[in-house]
């Protein structure tokens, strides 16, 4: 049994109903192994507005920089250093110093506890933990761990399997009403797309993701004009190196029922960021090269499966030396029920918008369903 660091929370009267779900999308449709058969899998991106308020934003930006800091000067060197890069051979960009990351990992900041409390309220059916870098990257020093708990015992008296990639906490009706497909149908609907190997990820991103995976609990970005960013994934559990994590869970596709879902939570921390300053977060459907553009916006949060291709768009020259600040939580969503499928797309939000390969699958599924209805008429 692995010991995972559960996110720390506190008492809060925040109500998830105050959220605005701006985007609930799925992409990266593919066939992945599931026992002796195959299943249809998707990646997900969720954009939430009003996830945090001004007190949380101000506290976080002050922690990452300094109170009353003049951001037109760039990030303060007391907290930031140019030692971060999306891939080998790229010029260094601004990232948080280890001392700041260690303070964040302690989890004592009330604003961080509020963020984590809101996340826990959104997903009460899952055990949410910080990504355990010391269990995945065994050659790296473990971050301070003050809230270590045992990963939850699965309740095997209830078995919820959701094959459509929808949050299983409130999606029973959604699952039962889905278009059921046999193996031949799955292959046709997915367009024969299968989960990419580590080598294929390296081809599409220009870097070896298995070797360069960063499993730190937090990542800070301060993108400025002139920086260079490339397509990358945060992590892929199918390509992890030998480690206690792999010993416990094996190599698997992110989103596998009964296995941990690796999720990144991104918060934008600038009070304003005009459109002409660029620095959007970009997401890419690996099979069709169709993407999503998410603009930095005050109080906005982005949730994404960690194996989705994404990158930062470089800030424009108009932004000057002002950084676009963001803070990322690297998280693990653990199932509480045997064979439960964790997913960031909640069924109460309605069906996710299908993009790229996922839209193609939905079109083929509708065509197959219509043909079946016509043949039975």
PDB file of N, CA, C and O in Angstrom, residues 14 16 18-24 45-52 118-119 122-123 265-268 294 297-303 344 346 349:
ATOM      1  N   UNK A  14     -17.784  27.737   0.774  1.00  0.00           N
ATOM      2  CA  UNK A  14     -17.835  27.825  -0.683  1.00  0.00           C
ATOM      3  C   UNK A  14     -18.761  26.768  -1.253  1.00  0.00           C
ATOM      4  O   UNK A  14     -18.756  25.606  -0.820  1.00  0.00           O
ATOM      5  N   UNK A  16     -19.939  24.811  -4.765  1.00  0.00           N
ATOM      6  CA  UNK A  16     -19.592  24.557  -6.163  1.00  0.00           C
ATOM      7  C   UNK A  16     -20.593  25.139  -7.153  1.00  0.00           C
ATOM      8  O   UNK A  16     -20.260  25.332  -8.331  1.00  0.00           O
ATOM      9  N   UNK A  18     -21.465  28.041  -7.413  1.00  0.00           N
ATOM     10  CA  UNK A  18     -21.041  29.373  -7.833  1.00  0.00           C
ATOM     11  C   UNK A  18     -20.083  29.327  -9.025  1.00  0.00           C
ATOM     12  O   UNK A  18     -19.750  30.356  -9.596  1.00  0.00           O
ATOM     13  N   UNK A  19     -19.647  28.126  -9.390  1.00  0.00           N
ATOM     14  CA  UNK A  19     -18.733  27.967 -10.518  1.00  0.00           C
ATOM     15  C   UNK A  19     -19.417  28.267 -11.842  1.00  0.00           C
ATOM     16  O   UNK A  19     -20.619  28.068 -12.000  1.00  0.00           O
ATOM     17  N   UNK A  20     -18.641  28.695 -12.808  1.00  0.00           N
ATOM     18  CA  UNK A  20     -19.109  28.773 -14.186  1.00  0.00           C
ATOM     19  C   UNK A  20     -18.254  27.812 -15.006  1.00  0.00           C
ATOM     20  O   UNK A  20     -17.042  28.003 -15.135  1.00  0.00           O
ATOM     21  N   UNK A  21     -18.888  26.762 -15.532  1.00  0.00           N
ATOM     22  CA  UNK A  21     -18.170  25.793 -16.348  1.00  0.00           C
ATOM     23  C   UNK A  21     -18.099  26.368 -17.765  1.00  0.00           C
ATOM     24  O   UNK A  21     -19.038  26.265 -18.550  1.00  0.00           O
ATOM     25  N   UNK A  22     -16.984  26.991 -18.092  1.00  0.00           N
ATOM     26  CA  UNK A  22     -16.823  27.674 -19.375  1.00  0.00           C
ATOM     27  C   UNK A  22     -16.520  26.695 -20.495  1.00  0.00           C
ATOM     28  O   UNK A  22     -16.940  26.889 -21.640  1.00  0.00           O
ATOM     29  N   UNK A  23     -15.801  25.638 -20.192  1.00  0.00           N
ATOM     30  CA  UNK A  23     -15.488  24.609 -21.188  1.00  0.00           C
ATOM     31  C   UNK A  23     -15.421  23.254 -20.512  1.00  0.00           C
ATOM     32  O   UNK A  23     -14.811  23.100 -19.451  1.00  0.00           O
ATOM     33  N   UNK A  24     -16.081  22.282 -21.113  1.00  0.00           N
ATOM     34  CA  UNK A  24     -16.028  20.885 -20.680  1.00  0.00           C
ATOM     35  C   UNK A  24     -15.833  20.072 -21.957  1.00  0.00           C
ATOM     36  O   UNK A  24     -16.775  19.819 -22.691  1.00  0.00           O
ATOM     37  N   UNK A  45     -10.338  18.235 -20.877  1.00  0.00           N
ATOM     38  CA  UNK A  45      -9.924  19.572 -20.459  1.00  0.00           C
ATOM     39  C   UNK A  45     -11.163  20.296 -19.955  1.00  0.00           C
ATOM     40  O   UNK A  45     -12.201  20.314 -20.626  1.00  0.00           O
ATOM     41  N   UNK A  46     -11.070  20.898 -18.773  1.00  0.00           N
ATOM     42  CA  UNK A  46     -12.184  21.623 -18.165  1.00  0.00           C
ATOM     43  C   UNK A  46     -11.703  23.020 -17.788  1.00  0.00           C
ATOM     44  O   UNK A  46     -10.636  23.167 -17.170  1.00  0.00           O
ATOM     45  N   UNK A  47     -12.453  24.048 -18.176  1.00  0.00           N
ATOM     46  CA  UNK A  47     -12.145  25.432 -17.807  1.00  0.00           C
ATOM     47  C   UNK A  47     -13.247  25.938 -16.885  1.00  0.00           C
ATOM     48  O   UNK A  47     -14.439  25.883 -17.236  1.00  0.00           O
ATOM     49  N   UNK A  48     -12.843  26.427 -15.719  1.00  0.00           N
ATOM     50  CA  UNK A  48     -13.787  26.881 -14.700  1.00  0.00           C
ATOM     51  C   UNK A  48     -13.509  28.344 -14.370  1.00  0.00           C
ATOM     52  O   UNK A  48     -12.384  28.701 -13.988  1.00  0.00           O
ATOM     53  N   UNK A  49     -14.508  29.188 -14.523  1.00  0.00           N
ATOM     54  CA  UNK A  49     -14.382  30.587 -14.099  1.00  0.00           C
ATOM     55  C   UNK A  49     -15.025  30.770 -12.732  1.00  0.00           C
ATOM     56  O   UNK A  49     -15.923  30.019 -12.341  1.00  0.00           O
ATOM     57  N   UNK A  50     -14.532  31.759 -12.002  1.00  0.00           N
ATOM     58  CA  UNK A  50     -14.948  32.017 -10.614  1.00  0.00           C
ATOM     59  C   UNK A  50     -14.551  30.883  -9.674  1.00  0.00           C
ATOM     60  O   UNK A  50     -15.212  30.665  -8.647  1.00  0.00           O
ATOM     61  N   UNK A  51     -13.474  30.169 -10.013  1.00  0.00           N
ATOM     62  CA  UNK A  51     -13.023  29.084  -9.132  1.00  0.00           C
ATOM     63  C   UNK A  51     -12.358  29.649  -7.877  1.00  0.00           C
ATOM     64  O   UNK A  51     -12.487  29.091  -6.795  1.00  0.00           O
ATOM     65  N   UNK A  52     -11.634  30.746  -8.028  1.00  0.00           N
ATOM     66  CA  UNK A  52     -11.075  31.429  -6.862  1.00  0.00           C
ATOM     67  C   UNK A  52     -11.569  32.871  -6.865  1.00  0.00           C
ATOM     68  O   UNK A  52     -12.159  33.340  -7.842  1.00  0.00           O
ATOM     69  N   UNK A 118     -11.984  23.591  -2.271  1.00  0.00           N
ATOM     70  CA  UNK A 118     -12.948  23.721  -3.359  1.00  0.00           C
ATOM     71  C   UNK A 118     -12.845  22.538  -4.327  1.00  0.00           C
ATOM     72  O   UNK A 118     -13.862  22.022  -4.815  1.00  0.00           O
ATOM     73  N   UNK A 119     -11.640  22.095  -4.578  1.00  0.00           N
ATOM     74  CA  UNK A 119     -11.457  20.939  -5.447  1.00  0.00           C
ATOM     75  C   UNK A 119     -12.068  19.686  -4.819  1.00  0.00           C
ATOM     76  O   UNK A 119     -12.743  18.903  -5.488  1.00  0.00           O
ATOM     77  N   UNK A 122     -15.756  19.707  -5.146  1.00  0.00           N
ATOM     78  CA  UNK A 122     -16.196  19.411  -6.506  1.00  0.00           C
ATOM     79  C   UNK A 122     -16.190  17.926  -6.791  1.00  0.00           C
ATOM     80  O   UNK A 122     -17.046  17.416  -7.531  1.00  0.00           O
ATOM     81  N   UNK A 123     -15.225  17.212  -6.210  1.00  0.00           N
ATOM     82  CA  UNK A 123     -15.049  15.787  -6.512  1.00  0.00           C
ATOM     83  C   UNK A 123     -15.045  14.967  -5.220  1.00  0.00           C
ATOM     84  O   UNK A 123     -14.030  14.361  -4.857  1.00  0.00           O
ATOM     85  N   UNK A 265      -4.021  20.937 -12.195  1.00  0.00           N
ATOM     86  CA  UNK A 265      -4.885  22.096 -11.954  1.00  0.00           C
ATOM     87  C   UNK A 265      -4.047  23.341 -12.144  1.00  0.00           C
ATOM     88  O   UNK A 265      -3.026  23.522 -11.472  1.00  0.00           O
ATOM     89  N   UNK A 266      -4.467  24.210 -13.062  1.00  0.00           N
ATOM     90  CA  UNK A 266      -3.737  25.434 -13.375  1.00  0.00           C
ATOM     91  C   UNK A 266      -4.574  26.649 -12.977  1.00  0.00           C
ATOM     92  O   UNK A 266      -5.753  26.718 -13.310  1.00  0.00           O
ATOM     93  N   UNK A 267      -3.950  27.584 -12.266  1.00  0.00           N
ATOM     94  CA  UNK A 267      -4.601  28.847 -11.908  1.00  0.00           C
ATOM     95  C   UNK A 267      -3.847  30.006 -12.549  1.00  0.00           C
ATOM     96  O   UNK A 267      -2.618  30.071 -12.478  1.00  0.00           O
ATOM     97  N   UNK A 268      -4.597  30.924 -13.167  1.00  0.00           N
ATOM     98  CA  UNK A 268      -4.013  32.174 -13.677  1.00  0.00           C
ATOM     99  C   UNK A 268      -4.074  33.223 -12.566  1.00  0.00           C
ATOM    100  O   UNK A 268      -5.114  33.382 -11.911  1.00  0.00           O
ATOM    101  N   UNK A 294      -7.091  28.605 -24.586  1.00  0.00           N
ATOM    102  CA  UNK A 294      -7.641  29.114 -23.322  1.00  0.00           C
ATOM    103  C   UNK A 294      -6.861  30.356 -22.931  1.00  0.00           C
ATOM    104  O   UNK A 294      -5.648  30.306 -22.707  1.00  0.00           O
ATOM    105  N   UNK A 297      -7.120  34.408 -17.591  1.00  0.00           N
ATOM    106  CA  UNK A 297      -8.195  35.258 -17.088  1.00  0.00           C
ATOM    107  C   UNK A 297      -8.205  35.194 -15.568  1.00  0.00           C
ATOM    108  O   UNK A 297      -8.034  34.128 -14.977  1.00  0.00           O
ATOM    109  N   UNK A 298      -8.432  36.329 -14.950  1.00  0.00           N
ATOM    110  CA  UNK A 298      -8.461  36.402 -13.500  1.00  0.00           C
ATOM    111  C   UNK A 298      -9.549  35.479 -12.943  1.00  0.00           C
ATOM    112  O   UNK A 298     -10.676  35.438 -13.468  1.00  0.00           O
ATOM    113  N   UNK A 299      -9.223  34.722 -11.895  1.00  0.00           N
ATOM    114  CA  UNK A 299     -10.105  33.789 -11.184  1.00  0.00           C
ATOM    115  C   UNK A 299     -10.388  32.514 -11.996  1.00  0.00           C
ATOM    116  O   UNK A 299     -11.240  31.722 -11.607  1.00  0.00           O
ATOM    117  N   UNK A 300      -9.695  32.326 -13.113  1.00  0.00           N
ATOM    118  CA  UNK A 300      -9.940  31.147 -13.972  1.00  0.00           C
ATOM    119  C   UNK A 300      -9.045  29.985 -13.560  1.00  0.00           C
ATOM    120  O   UNK A 300      -7.866  30.162 -13.237  1.00  0.00           O
ATOM    121  N   UNK A 301      -9.610  28.785 -13.605  1.00  0.00           N
ATOM    122  CA  UNK A 301      -8.869  27.549 -13.359  1.00  0.00           C
ATOM    123  C   UNK A 301      -9.039  26.622 -14.555  1.00  0.00           C
ATOM    124  O   UNK A 301     -10.077  26.622 -15.214  1.00  0.00           O
ATOM    125  N   UNK A 302      -8.006  25.841 -14.816  1.00  0.00           N
ATOM    126  CA  UNK A 302      -8.047  24.838 -15.870  1.00  0.00           C
ATOM    127  C   UNK A 302      -7.677  23.492 -15.253  1.00  0.00           C
ATOM    128  O   UNK A 302      -6.665  23.373 -14.559  1.00  0.00           O
ATOM    129  N   UNK A 303      -8.515  22.488 -15.486  1.00  0.00           N
ATOM    130  CA  UNK A 303      -8.207  21.109 -15.110  1.00  0.00           C
ATOM    131  C   UNK A 303      -7.947  20.324 -16.383  1.00  0.00           C
ATOM    132  O   UNK A 303      -8.678  20.468 -17.370  1.00  0.00           O
ATOM    133  N   UNK A 344     -12.409  14.051 -14.713  1.00  0.00           N
ATOM    134  CA  UNK A 344     -12.640  15.439 -14.326  1.00  0.00           C
ATOM    135  C   UNK A 344     -13.921  15.999 -14.939  1.00  0.00           C
ATOM    136  O   UNK A 344     -14.403  17.053 -14.524  1.00  0.00           O
ATOM    137  N   UNK A 346     -17.565  16.112 -15.028  1.00  0.00           N
ATOM    138  CA  UNK A 346     -18.695  15.692 -14.212  1.00  0.00           C
ATOM    139  C   UNK A 346     -19.950  15.550 -15.076  1.00  0.00           C
ATOM    140  O   UNK A 346     -20.258  16.425 -15.892  1.00  0.00           O
ATOM    141  N   UNK A 349     -22.559  18.311 -15.467  1.00  0.00           N
ATOM    142  CA  UNK A 349     -22.311  19.426 -16.386  1.00  0.00           C
ATOM    143  C   UNK A 349     -22.849  19.139 -17.789  1.00  0.00           C
ATOM    144  O   UNK A 349     -22.774  20.003 -18.656  1.00  0.00           O
TER     145      UNK A 349
END
